[in-house]
């Protein structure tokens, strides 16, 4: 499996994303979002953490019941009750997965779980085996993998594979790793763990140092064939690697990332828009791929170039990621060509002196006003020539 260049997209918008401030979703909203994630071509939807609350359990179960086309997954700690709840919630799905996790760093084992390394190995084996009695697709995550002792990480991954896990996730839980380190981690683990080629390795990257996407892609270069991501990067603290960024990097830089996936690129923007309507905020305007300004050109030089040939300042077209709105923003940096283009789109065929006169009034207005809207332009055209 590790030979294949197909990368599995595992979306955790409804679990890691939903548990962050301002991102709480109601039952119906989670179901709408899950349907859209399936339309986007996500391979695995982590629909929630079934044991966390009755609401979470019900949402995972409803998504498992009605969303088709994606594998439906629930998170579970190494506890019998967690695994039983996860199993019951994902049971109605066409295809399902149980995602079992246990911390592997000494810091987490000692300070949080208060168990020894030996106990951690036992717990991992026991609960992966238990999960395998409920689903033929079990994923094991070694939480805080990037701050774990490498020899112990080899041990716990080995134990999880022996117990039946088919996907092994090595999360950068606290967003601490660098791309070079993260790539090396996958290379080392795949080299040292017996039967590593029989499972799929996964990335799970947080953006605390702004390296979530870079780390996820580095993990894939190191041999990972699953990425755990969220729409617009929502998630704990600074968030997760953003699905649209990882997918766009693979599409635009196929030379550097020669991998295939199932993501339908034109659904990226509609998915981000739906999420923005559901949670309490939209992505920052300068957010890569789906931000309001991601394809906006205001400076005259850039506008002239893009109107002549979009490739001058665009590495991908807005349409390729599902953006249909106008990408030319008129402001004080805009030139005559951009104004003429917008006038033409609005049905005004102006040229020569007529255009000069409107352009002069436009620049005067743009000095006073940050953004020029279509209604401003109608007013400019309608003004009598002074
Ligand atoms: Zn996370």
mmCIF file of C-alpha atoms and ligand atoms in Angstrom:
data_model
loop_
_atom_site.group_PDB
_atom_site.id
_atom_site.type_symbol
_atom_site.label_atom_id
_atom_site.label_comp_id
_atom_site.label_asym_id
_atom_site.label_seq_id
_atom_site.Cartn_x
_atom_site.Cartn_y
_atom_site.Cartn_z
ATOM 1 C CA UNK A 1 0.000 0.000 0.000
ATOM 2 C CA UNK A 2 2.851 2.361 0.780
ATOM 3 C CA UNK A 3 3.996 2.048 -2.856
ATOM 4 C CA UNK A 4 0.786 3.669 -4.104
ATOM 5 C CA UNK A 5 0.758 7.377 -4.773
ATOM 6 C CA UNK A 6 -2.876 7.752 -3.774
ATOM 7 C CA UNK A 7 -3.315 9.989 -0.715
ATOM 8 C CA UNK A 8 -6.349 9.406 1.498
ATOM 9 C CA UNK A 9 -8.033 12.625 2.681
ATOM 10 C CA UNK A 10 -9.333 12.221 6.247
ATOM 11 C CA UNK A 11 -11.397 15.239 7.249
ATOM 12 C CA UNK A 12 -11.768 16.070 10.936
ATOM 13 C CA UNK A 13 -13.685 19.361 10.610
ATOM 14 C CA UNK A 14 -16.571 17.788 12.553
ATOM 15 C CA UNK A 15 -14.328 16.508 15.389
ATOM 16 C CA UNK A 16 -11.013 18.382 15.857
ATOM 17 C CA UNK A 17 -12.513 21.442 14.122
ATOM 18 C CA UNK A 18 -15.789 21.411 15.982
ATOM 19 C CA UNK A 19 -14.132 21.242 19.403
ATOM 20 C CA UNK A 20 -12.505 24.679 18.949
ATOM 21 C CA UNK A 21 -13.972 28.002 20.163
ATOM 22 C CA UNK A 22 -16.638 29.507 17.894
ATOM 23 C CA UNK A 23 -16.954 26.304 15.836
ATOM 24 C CA UNK A 24 -19.710 24.487 17.709
ATOM 25 C CA UNK A 25 -22.264 23.020 15.304
ATOM 26 C CA UNK A 26 -25.804 21.818 15.866
ATOM 27 C CA UNK A 27 -26.994 18.365 14.843
ATOM 28 C CA UNK A 28 -28.584 19.455 11.544
ATOM 29 C CA UNK A 29 -25.569 21.612 10.654
ATOM 30 C CA UNK A 30 -23.183 18.683 11.156
ATOM 31 C CA UNK A 31 -25.290 16.542 8.834
ATOM 32 C CA UNK A 32 -25.332 19.267 6.144
ATOM 33 C CA UNK A 33 -21.585 19.655 6.474
ATOM 34 C CA UNK A 34 -21.033 15.881 6.243
ATOM 35 C CA UNK A 35 -23.064 15.692 3.024
ATOM 36 C CA UNK A 36 -20.909 18.490 1.566
ATOM 37 C CA UNK A 37 -17.683 16.731 2.669
ATOM 38 C CA UNK A 38 -18.874 13.612 0.815
ATOM 39 C CA UNK A 39 -19.589 15.756 -2.276
ATOM 40 C CA UNK A 40 -16.068 17.204 -1.953
ATOM 41 C CA UNK A 41 -14.674 13.676 -2.266
ATOM 42 C CA UNK A 42 -13.331 13.266 1.266
ATOM 43 C CA UNK A 43 -12.382 9.597 1.797
ATOM 44 C CA UNK A 44 -12.904 9.456 5.564
ATOM 45 C CA UNK A 45 -15.156 11.764 7.591
ATOM 46 C CA UNK A 46 -14.337 11.846 11.297
ATOM 47 C CA UNK A 47 -17.890 12.685 12.313
ATOM 48 C CA UNK A 48 -17.250 13.173 16.034
ATOM 49 C CA UNK A 49 -16.198 11.684 19.340
ATOM 50 C CA UNK A 50 -19.145 9.401 20.132
ATOM 51 C CA UNK A 51 -18.499 9.033 23.887
ATOM 52 C CA UNK A 52 -18.126 12.799 24.443
ATOM 53 C CA UNK A 53 -21.849 13.535 24.747
ATOM 54 C CA UNK A 54 -25.257 12.255 23.720
ATOM 55 C CA UNK A 55 -25.336 14.993 21.086
ATOM 56 C CA UNK A 56 -22.026 13.857 19.597
ATOM 57 C CA UNK A 57 -23.165 10.226 19.593
ATOM 58 C CA UNK A 58 -26.419 11.122 17.840
ATOM 59 C CA UNK A 59 -24.663 13.216 15.186
ATOM 60 C CA UNK A 60 -22.116 10.501 14.381
ATOM 61 C CA UNK A 61 -24.906 7.930 14.169
ATOM 62 C CA UNK A 62 -27.114 10.130 11.956
ATOM 63 C CA UNK A 63 -24.191 10.862 9.608
ATOM 64 C CA UNK A 64 -23.346 7.139 9.486
ATOM 65 C CA UNK A 65 -26.971 6.461 8.683
ATOM 66 C CA UNK A 66 -27.486 8.910 5.832
ATOM 67 C CA UNK A 67 -24.193 10.099 4.314
ATOM 68 C CA UNK A 68 -22.953 7.904 1.489
ATOM 69 C CA UNK A 69 -19.722 7.889 -0.506
ATOM 70 C CA UNK A 70 -17.309 8.485 2.397
ATOM 71 C CA UNK A 71 -16.115 6.246 5.201
ATOM 72 C CA UNK A 72 -17.596 7.392 8.527
ATOM 73 C CA UNK A 73 -15.325 7.390 11.562
ATOM 74 C CA UNK A 74 -15.567 8.109 15.293
ATOM 75 C CA UNK A 75 -12.741 8.867 17.690
ATOM 76 C CA UNK A 76 -12.258 6.745 20.845
ATOM 77 C CA UNK A 77 -9.794 6.742 23.733
ATOM 78 C CA UNK A 78 -8.262 3.457 24.903
ATOM 79 C CA UNK A 79 -11.320 2.734 27.035
ATOM 80 C CA UNK A 80 -13.869 -0.016 26.530
ATOM 81 C CA UNK A 81 -16.849 2.359 26.829
ATOM 82 C CA UNK A 82 -15.357 4.738 24.225
ATOM 83 C CA UNK A 83 -14.835 1.957 21.711
ATOM 84 C CA UNK A 84 -18.287 0.492 22.288
ATOM 85 C CA UNK A 85 -19.907 3.929 21.793
ATOM 86 C CA UNK A 86 -17.846 4.610 18.656
ATOM 87 C CA UNK A 87 -18.695 1.162 17.260
ATOM 88 C CA UNK A 88 -22.406 1.612 17.879
ATOM 89 C CA UNK A 89 -22.444 5.126 16.376
ATOM 90 C CA UNK A 90 -20.652 4.229 13.113
ATOM 91 C CA UNK A 91 -22.393 0.860 12.750
ATOM 92 C CA UNK A 92 -25.090 2.113 10.266
ATOM 93 C CA UNK A 93 -22.470 3.412 7.818
ATOM 94 C CA UNK A 94 -21.905 1.775 4.450
ATOM 95 C CA UNK A 95 -18.211 1.666 5.375
ATOM 96 C CA UNK A 96 -16.881 2.712 8.766
ATOM 97 C CA UNK A 97 -13.758 3.189 10.826
ATOM 98 C CA UNK A 98 -12.926 3.327 14.533
ATOM 99 C CA UNK A 99 -10.097 5.698 15.430
ATOM 100 C CA UNK A 100 -8.380 4.714 18.682
ATOM 101 C CA UNK A 101 -5.772 6.977 20.236
ATOM 102 C CA UNK A 102 -3.291 6.885 23.108
ATOM 103 C CA UNK A 103 -0.528 9.325 23.976
ATOM 104 C CA UNK A 104 3.011 8.098 23.396
ATOM 105 C CA UNK A 105 5.156 10.915 24.805
ATOM 106 C CA UNK A 106 6.506 10.550 28.338
ATOM 107 C CA UNK A 107 5.113 13.982 29.157
ATOM 108 C CA UNK A 108 1.557 12.858 28.336
ATOM 109 C CA UNK A 109 1.976 9.393 29.882
ATOM 110 C CA UNK A 110 3.304 10.793 33.165
ATOM 111 C CA UNK A 111 1.455 14.089 33.569
ATOM 112 C CA UNK A 112 -1.900 13.280 31.950
ATOM 113 C CA UNK A 113 -2.508 9.530 31.909
ATOM 114 C CA UNK A 114 -0.275 8.584 34.890
ATOM 115 C CA UNK A 115 0.672 5.247 33.332
ATOM 116 C CA UNK A 116 4.018 3.636 32.499
ATOM 117 C CA UNK A 117 5.271 2.917 28.980
ATOM 118 C CA UNK A 118 4.604 -0.800 29.569
ATOM 119 C CA UNK A 119 1.010 -0.048 30.542
ATOM 120 C CA UNK A 120 0.624 2.134 27.429
ATOM 121 C CA UNK A 121 1.751 -0.745 25.206
ATOM 122 C CA UNK A 122 -0.732 -3.083 26.900
ATOM 123 C CA UNK A 123 -3.600 -0.596 26.617
ATOM 124 C CA UNK A 124 -2.899 0.111 22.953
ATOM 125 C CA UNK A 125 -2.834 -3.588 22.053
ATOM 126 C CA UNK A 126 -5.934 -4.439 24.060
ATOM 127 C CA UNK A 127 -8.088 -1.618 22.685
ATOM 128 C CA UNK A 128 -7.011 -1.867 19.053
ATOM 129 C CA UNK A 129 -7.930 -5.578 19.281
ATOM 130 C CA UNK A 130 -11.276 -4.706 20.849
ATOM 131 C CA UNK A 131 -12.008 -2.128 18.104
ATOM 132 C CA UNK A 132 -11.137 -4.752 15.465
ATOM 133 C CA UNK A 133 -13.987 -6.925 16.752
ATOM 134 C CA UNK A 134 -16.397 -4.139 15.706
ATOM 135 C CA UNK A 135 -14.870 -2.795 12.474
ATOM 136 C CA UNK A 136 -12.524 -4.156 9.840
ATOM 137 C CA UNK A 137 -10.959 -0.683 9.598
ATOM 138 C CA UNK A 138 -9.211 0.508 12.757
ATOM 139 C CA UNK A 139 -6.860 3.470 12.954
ATOM 140 C CA UNK A 140 -4.411 3.987 15.809
ATOM 141 C CA UNK A 141 -2.997 7.399 16.722
ATOM 142 C CA UNK A 142 0.074 7.840 18.897
ATOM 143 C CA UNK A 143 -0.887 11.209 20.365
ATOM 144 C CA UNK A 144 2.009 13.695 20.669
ATOM 145 C CA UNK A 145 4.098 11.428 18.393
ATOM 146 C CA UNK A 146 6.459 14.239 17.435
ATOM 147 C CA UNK A 147 7.546 14.705 21.068
ATOM 148 C CA UNK A 148 7.778 10.972 21.813
ATOM 149 C CA UNK A 149 10.930 8.938 22.340
ATOM 150 C CA UNK A 150 11.597 7.381 18.927
ATOM 151 C CA UNK A 151 12.373 3.896 20.315
ATOM 152 C CA UNK A 152 9.131 3.858 22.274
ATOM 153 C CA UNK A 153 7.207 5.179 19.273
ATOM 154 C CA UNK A 154 8.569 2.254 17.215
ATOM 155 C CA UNK A 155 7.353 -0.100 19.969
ATOM 156 C CA UNK A 156 3.838 1.284 20.265
ATOM 157 C CA UNK A 157 3.335 1.433 16.486
ATOM 158 C CA UNK A 158 4.582 -2.170 16.195
ATOM 159 C CA UNK A 159 2.125 -3.284 18.880
ATOM 160 C CA UNK A 160 -0.789 -1.449 17.222
ATOM 161 C CA UNK A 161 -0.058 -3.056 13.831
ATOM 162 C CA UNK A 162 0.197 -6.505 15.443
ATOM 163 C CA UNK A 163 -3.149 -5.880 17.136
ATOM 164 C CA UNK A 164 -4.780 -5.187 13.767
ATOM 165 C CA UNK A 165 -4.618 -1.421 13.083
ATOM 166 C CA UNK A 166 -4.673 -0.648 9.351
ATOM 167 C CA UNK A 167 -3.843 3.051 9.578
ATOM 168 C CA UNK A 168 -1.173 4.491 11.866
ATOM 169 C CA UNK A 169 -1.371 8.195 12.600
ATOM 170 C CA UNK A 170 1.683 10.074 13.897
ATOM 171 C CA UNK A 171 0.216 13.409 14.978
ATOM 172 C CA UNK A 172 2.106 16.611 15.554
ATOM 173 C CA UNK A 173 -0.465 17.251 18.270
ATOM 174 C CA UNK A 174 1.035 20.527 19.488
ATOM 175 C CA UNK A 175 2.227 21.948 16.154
ATOM 176 C CA UNK A 176 5.880 21.713 17.183
ATOM 177 C CA UNK A 177 7.545 19.870 14.309
ATOM 178 C CA UNK A 178 9.361 21.260 11.266
ATOM 179 C CA UNK A 179 8.814 19.854 7.757
ATOM 180 C CA UNK A 180 12.273 18.231 7.634
ATOM 181 C CA UNK A 181 11.802 16.564 11.037
ATOM 182 C CA UNK A 182 8.303 15.375 10.218
ATOM 183 C CA UNK A 183 9.361 13.807 6.906
ATOM 184 C CA UNK A 184 12.246 12.084 8.727
ATOM 185 C CA UNK A 185 9.882 10.747 11.397
ATOM 186 C CA UNK A 186 7.834 8.856 8.797
ATOM 187 C CA UNK A 187 10.947 7.574 7.068
ATOM 188 C CA UNK A 188 12.404 6.298 10.342
ATOM 189 C CA UNK A 189 9.200 4.663 11.580
ATOM 190 C CA UNK A 190 8.557 2.986 8.218
ATOM 191 C CA UNK A 191 12.113 1.690 8.194
ATOM 192 C CA UNK A 192 12.151 0.384 11.762
ATOM 193 C CA UNK A 193 8.635 -0.991 12.275
ATOM 194 C CA UNK A 194 8.054 -4.581 11.068
ATOM 195 C CA UNK A 195 5.322 -4.895 8.408
ATOM 196 C CA UNK A 196 5.154 -1.123 7.959
ATOM 197 C CA UNK A 197 4.229 -1.673 4.312
ATOM 198 C CA UNK A 198 1.027 -3.434 5.325
ATOM 199 C CA UNK A 199 -0.503 -0.257 6.784
ATOM 200 C CA UNK A 200 -1.151 3.341 5.735
ATOM 201 C CA UNK A 201 0.653 6.039 7.711
ATOM 202 C CA UNK A 202 -1.122 9.309 8.398
ATOM 203 C CA UNK A 203 -0.234 12.910 9.169
ATOM 204 C CA UNK A 204 -2.164 15.099 11.617
ATOM 205 C CA UNK A 205 -0.612 18.544 11.808
ATOM 206 C CA UNK A 206 -1.432 21.580 13.878
ATOM 207 C CA UNK A 207 -0.647 25.106 12.811
ATOM 208 C CA UNK A 208 0.812 26.621 15.989
ATOM 209 C CA UNK A 209 3.939 27.718 14.102
ATOM 210 C CA UNK A 210 2.096 28.218 10.800
ATOM 211 C CA UNK A 211 3.604 25.020 9.391
ATOM 212 C CA UNK A 212 0.570 22.721 9.398
ATOM 213 C CA UNK A 213 0.225 22.400 5.621
ATOM 214 C CA UNK A 214 3.992 22.271 5.012
ATOM 215 C CA UNK A 215 4.313 19.521 7.626
ATOM 216 C CA UNK A 216 1.425 17.480 6.190
ATOM 217 C CA UNK A 217 2.998 17.607 2.720
ATOM 218 C CA UNK A 218 6.423 16.740 4.178
ATOM 219 C CA UNK A 219 4.859 13.724 5.915
ATOM 220 C CA UNK A 220 3.500 12.539 2.567
ATOM 221 C CA UNK A 221 6.973 12.907 1.052
ATOM 222 C CA UNK A 222 8.176 10.744 3.961
ATOM 223 C CA UNK A 223 5.751 7.992 2.994
ATOM 224 C CA UNK A 224 2.464 8.920 4.706
ATOM 225 C CA UNK A 225 -0.539 8.202 2.476
ATOM 226 C CA UNK A 226 -3.261 9.785 4.583
ATOM 227 C CA UNK A 227 -3.608 13.422 5.641
ATOM 228 C CA UNK A 228 -5.868 14.477 8.502
ATOM 229 C CA UNK A 229 -7.107 17.950 7.683
ATOM 230 C CA UNK A 230 -9.991 20.369 8.247
ATOM 231 C CA UNK A 231 -11.852 22.828 6.036
ATOM 232 C CA UNK A 232 -10.150 26.254 6.283
ATOM 233 C CA UNK A 233 -7.885 24.774 8.963
ATOM 234 C CA UNK A 234 -10.274 25.107 11.922
ATOM 235 C CA UNK A 235 -9.273 23.102 14.996
ATOM 236 C CA UNK A 236 -7.666 23.154 18.418
ATOM 237 C CA UNK A 237 -5.722 26.372 19.173
ATOM 238 C CA UNK A 238 -4.188 27.662 15.889
ATOM 239 C CA UNK A 239 -6.013 24.916 14.014
ATOM 240 C CA UNK A 240 -5.124 22.037 11.715
ATOM 241 C CA UNK A 241 -3.544 21.753 8.290
ATOM 242 C CA UNK A 242 -6.188 23.088 5.891
ATOM 243 C CA UNK A 243 -7.709 20.586 3.471
ATOM 244 C CA UNK A 244 -7.929 23.116 0.638
ATOM 245 C CA UNK A 245 -4.259 24.092 1.008
ATOM 246 C CA UNK A 246 -2.965 20.516 0.925
ATOM 247 C CA UNK A 247 -5.234 19.673 -2.042
ATOM 248 C CA UNK A 248 -4.291 22.849 -3.946
ATOM 249 C CA UNK A 249 -0.561 22.282 -3.371
ATOM 250 C CA UNK A 250 -0.913 18.765 -4.786
ATOM 251 C CA UNK A 251 -2.890 20.078 -7.780
ATOM 252 C CA UNK A 252 -0.772 23.127 -8.616
ATOM 253 C CA UNK A 253 2.635 21.601 -7.740
ATOM 254 C CA UNK A 254 2.177 18.116 -9.144
ATOM 255 C CA UNK A 255 5.894 18.210 -9.978
ATOM 256 C CA UNK A 256 6.851 18.502 -6.293
ATOM 257 C CA UNK A 257 3.964 16.382 -4.943
ATOM 258 C CA UNK A 258 3.249 13.666 -7.527
ATOM 259 C CA UNK A 259 0.261 12.167 -5.690
ATOM 260 C CA UNK A 260 -3.333 11.496 -6.593
ATOM 261 C CA UNK A 261 -6.432 11.973 -4.472
ATOM 262 C CA UNK A 262 -10.196 11.982 -4.673
ATOM 263 C CA UNK A 263 -10.813 15.686 -3.902
ATOM 264 C CA UNK A 264 -13.086 17.547 -6.326
ATOM 265 C CA UNK A 265 -11.303 20.881 -6.496
ATOM 266 C CA UNK A 266 -14.348 22.868 -7.644
ATOM 267 C CA UNK A 267 -16.097 21.939 -4.375
ATOM 268 C CA UNK A 268 -13.398 23.604 -2.228
ATOM 269 C CA UNK A 269 -14.913 27.082 -2.192
ATOM 270 C CA UNK A 270 -18.558 25.927 -1.785
ATOM 271 C CA UNK A 271 -17.450 23.761 1.174
ATOM 272 C CA UNK A 272 -15.588 26.625 2.833
ATOM 273 C CA UNK A 273 -18.573 28.927 2.241
ATOM 274 C CA UNK A 274 -20.978 26.449 3.859
ATOM 275 C CA UNK A 275 -18.680 26.088 6.889
ATOM 276 C CA UNK A 276 -18.458 29.895 7.211
ATOM 277 C CA UNK A 277 -22.268 30.091 7.246
ATOM 278 C CA UNK A 278 -22.502 27.420 9.961
ATOM 279 C CA UNK A 279 -19.762 28.469 12.412
ATOM 280 C CA UNK A 280 -19.359 31.948 13.843
ATOM 281 C CA UNK A 281 -16.586 33.196 11.554
ATOM 282 C CA UNK A 282 -15.387 33.138 7.957
ATOM 283 C CA UNK A 283 -11.762 32.543 6.964
ATOM 284 C CA UNK A 284 -9.451 35.590 7.008
ATOM 285 C CA UNK A 285 -9.701 37.559 3.723
ATOM 286 C CA UNK A 286 -6.102 36.640 2.863
ATOM 287 C CA UNK A 287 -6.634 32.906 3.614
ATOM 288 C CA UNK A 288 -4.969 30.778 0.916
ATOM 289 C CA UNK A 289 -7.259 29.236 -1.729
ATOM 290 C CA UNK A 290 -10.660 30.189 -0.243
ATOM 291 C CA UNK A 291 -10.199 33.628 1.392
ATOM 292 C CA UNK A 292 -12.237 36.550 0.047
ATOM 293 C CA UNK A 293 -9.076 38.129 -1.381
ATOM 294 C CA UNK A 294 -7.339 34.917 -2.500
ATOM 295 C CA UNK A 295 -7.970 35.831 -6.135
ATOM 296 C CA UNK A 296 -8.479 39.578 -5.787
ATOM 297 C CA UNK A 297 -6.256 41.923 -7.736
ATOM 298 C CA UNK A 298 -6.360 45.605 -6.918
ATOM 299 C CA UNK A 299 -3.129 47.130 -8.175
ATOM 300 C CA UNK A 300 -3.317 48.514 -11.717
ATOM 301 C CA UNK A 301 -0.265 46.589 -12.897
ATOM 302 C CA UNK A 302 -1.654 43.295 -11.618
ATOM 303 C CA UNK A 303 -5.137 43.999 -12.989
ATOM 304 C CA UNK A 304 -3.763 44.845 -16.421
ATOM 305 C CA UNK A 305 -1.733 41.634 -16.409
ATOM 306 C CA UNK A 306 -4.578 39.397 -15.247
ATOM 307 C CA UNK A 307 -6.974 40.871 -17.802
ATOM 308 C CA UNK A 308 -4.421 40.241 -20.570
ATOM 309 C CA UNK A 309 -3.560 36.733 -19.318
ATOM 310 C CA UNK A 310 -4.570 35.382 -15.874
ATOM 311 C CA UNK A 311 -1.330 33.362 -15.642
ATOM 312 C CA UNK A 312 0.612 36.603 -15.110
ATOM 313 C CA UNK A 313 -0.489 36.756 -11.465
ATOM 314 C CA UNK A 314 -2.559 33.610 -10.867
ATOM 315 C CA UNK A 315 -1.073 30.148 -10.237
ATOM 316 C CA UNK A 316 -4.549 28.608 -10.350
ATOM 317 C CA UNK A 317 -7.813 29.977 -11.663
ATOM 318 C CA UNK A 318 -10.584 30.989 -9.246
ATOM 319 C CA UNK A 319 -12.947 28.724 -11.217
ATOM 320 C CA UNK A 320 -10.690 25.704 -10.580
ATOM 321 C CA UNK A 321 -11.483 25.883 -6.860
ATOM 322 C CA UNK A 322 -15.122 26.824 -7.347
ATOM 323 C CA UNK A 323 -14.894 30.624 -7.021
ATOM 324 C CA UNK A 324 -17.226 32.294 -9.499
ATOM 325 C CA UNK A 325 -17.330 35.881 -8.192
ATOM 326 C CA UNK A 326 -15.533 38.743 -9.896
ATOM 327 C CA UNK A 327 -11.856 38.842 -8.966
ATOM 328 C CA UNK A 328 -11.019 42.372 -10.011
ATOM 329 C CA UNK A 329 -11.417 44.780 -7.106
ATOM 330 C CA UNK A 330 -11.611 48.397 -8.115
ATOM 331 C CA UNK A 331 -9.793 50.812 -5.862
ATOM 332 C CA UNK A 332 -7.292 53.625 -6.032
ATOM 333 C CA UNK A 333 -4.609 51.323 -7.446
ATOM 334 C CA UNK A 334 -6.757 50.295 -10.401
ATOM 335 C CA UNK A 335 -5.979 51.412 -13.914
ATOM 336 C CA UNK A 336 -8.088 52.554 -16.854
ATOM 337 C CA UNK A 337 -8.104 49.030 -18.381
ATOM 338 C CA UNK A 338 -9.644 47.459 -15.281
ATOM 339 C CA UNK A 339 -12.295 50.173 -15.123
ATOM 340 C CA UNK A 340 -13.103 49.729 -18.803
ATOM 341 C CA UNK A 341 -13.350 45.950 -18.280
ATOM 342 C CA UNK A 342 -15.787 46.351 -15.388
ATOM 343 C CA UNK A 343 -17.813 48.963 -17.313
ATOM 344 C CA UNK A 344 -18.025 46.553 -20.217
ATOM 345 C CA UNK A 345 -19.222 43.744 -17.926
ATOM 346 C CA UNK A 346 -21.902 46.110 -16.604
ATOM 347 C CA UNK A 347 -23.059 46.964 -20.119
ATOM 348 C CA UNK A 348 -21.328 50.343 -20.626
ATOM 349 C CA UNK A 349 -19.237 50.413 -23.807
ATOM 350 C CA UNK A 350 -17.044 53.434 -23.089
ATOM 351 C CA UNK A 351 -13.828 54.397 -24.855
ATOM 352 C CA UNK A 352 -11.769 57.444 -25.727
ATOM 353 C CA UNK A 353 -12.726 60.760 -24.131
ATOM 354 C CA UNK A 354 -15.832 59.337 -22.506
ATOM 355 C CA UNK A 355 -13.737 56.719 -20.729
ATOM 356 C CA UNK A 356 -11.127 59.353 -19.783
ATOM 357 C CA UNK A 357 -13.778 61.512 -18.145
ATOM 358 C CA UNK A 358 -15.252 58.637 -16.140
ATOM 359 C CA UNK A 359 -11.758 57.438 -15.177
ATOM 360 C CA UNK A 360 -10.867 60.903 -13.863
ATOM 361 C CA UNK A 361 -13.987 60.943 -11.652
ATOM 362 C CA UNK A 362 -13.223 57.364 -10.631
ATOM 363 C CA UNK A 363 -9.720 58.255 -9.386
ATOM 364 C CA UNK A 364 -11.123 61.228 -7.458
ATOM 365 C CA UNK A 365 -13.681 58.975 -5.787
ATOM 366 C CA UNK A 366 -11.084 56.240 -5.127
ATOM 367 C CA UNK A 367 -8.971 58.749 -3.203
ATOM 368 C CA UNK A 368 -11.851 59.269 -0.792
ATOM 369 C CA UNK A 369 -13.311 55.748 -0.679
ATOM 370 C CA UNK A 370 -11.496 52.446 -0.010
ATOM 371 C CA UNK A 371 -13.580 50.188 -2.242
ATOM 372 C CA UNK A 372 -15.550 51.121 -5.308
ATOM 373 C CA UNK A 373 -18.762 49.167 -5.772
ATOM 374 C CA UNK A 374 -20.788 48.659 -8.926
ATOM 375 C CA UNK A 375 -23.397 51.191 -7.763
ATOM 376 C CA UNK A 376 -20.620 53.819 -7.453
ATOM 377 C CA UNK A 377 -19.634 53.146 -11.033
ATOM 378 C CA UNK A 378 -23.217 53.534 -12.264
ATOM 379 C CA UNK A 379 -23.298 56.894 -10.506
ATOM 380 C CA UNK A 380 -19.956 57.920 -12.078
ATOM 381 C CA UNK A 381 -21.181 57.085 -15.585
ATOM 382 C CA UNK A 382 -24.452 58.901 -14.983
ATOM 383 C CA UNK A 383 -22.815 62.149 -13.787
ATOM 384 C CA UNK A 384 -22.927 64.993 -16.297
ATOM 385 C CA UNK A 385 -19.519 65.827 -17.737
ATOM 386 C CA UNK A 386 -18.182 68.852 -15.892
HETATM 387 ZN ZN1 LIG B 1 -5.641 17.517 16.500
#
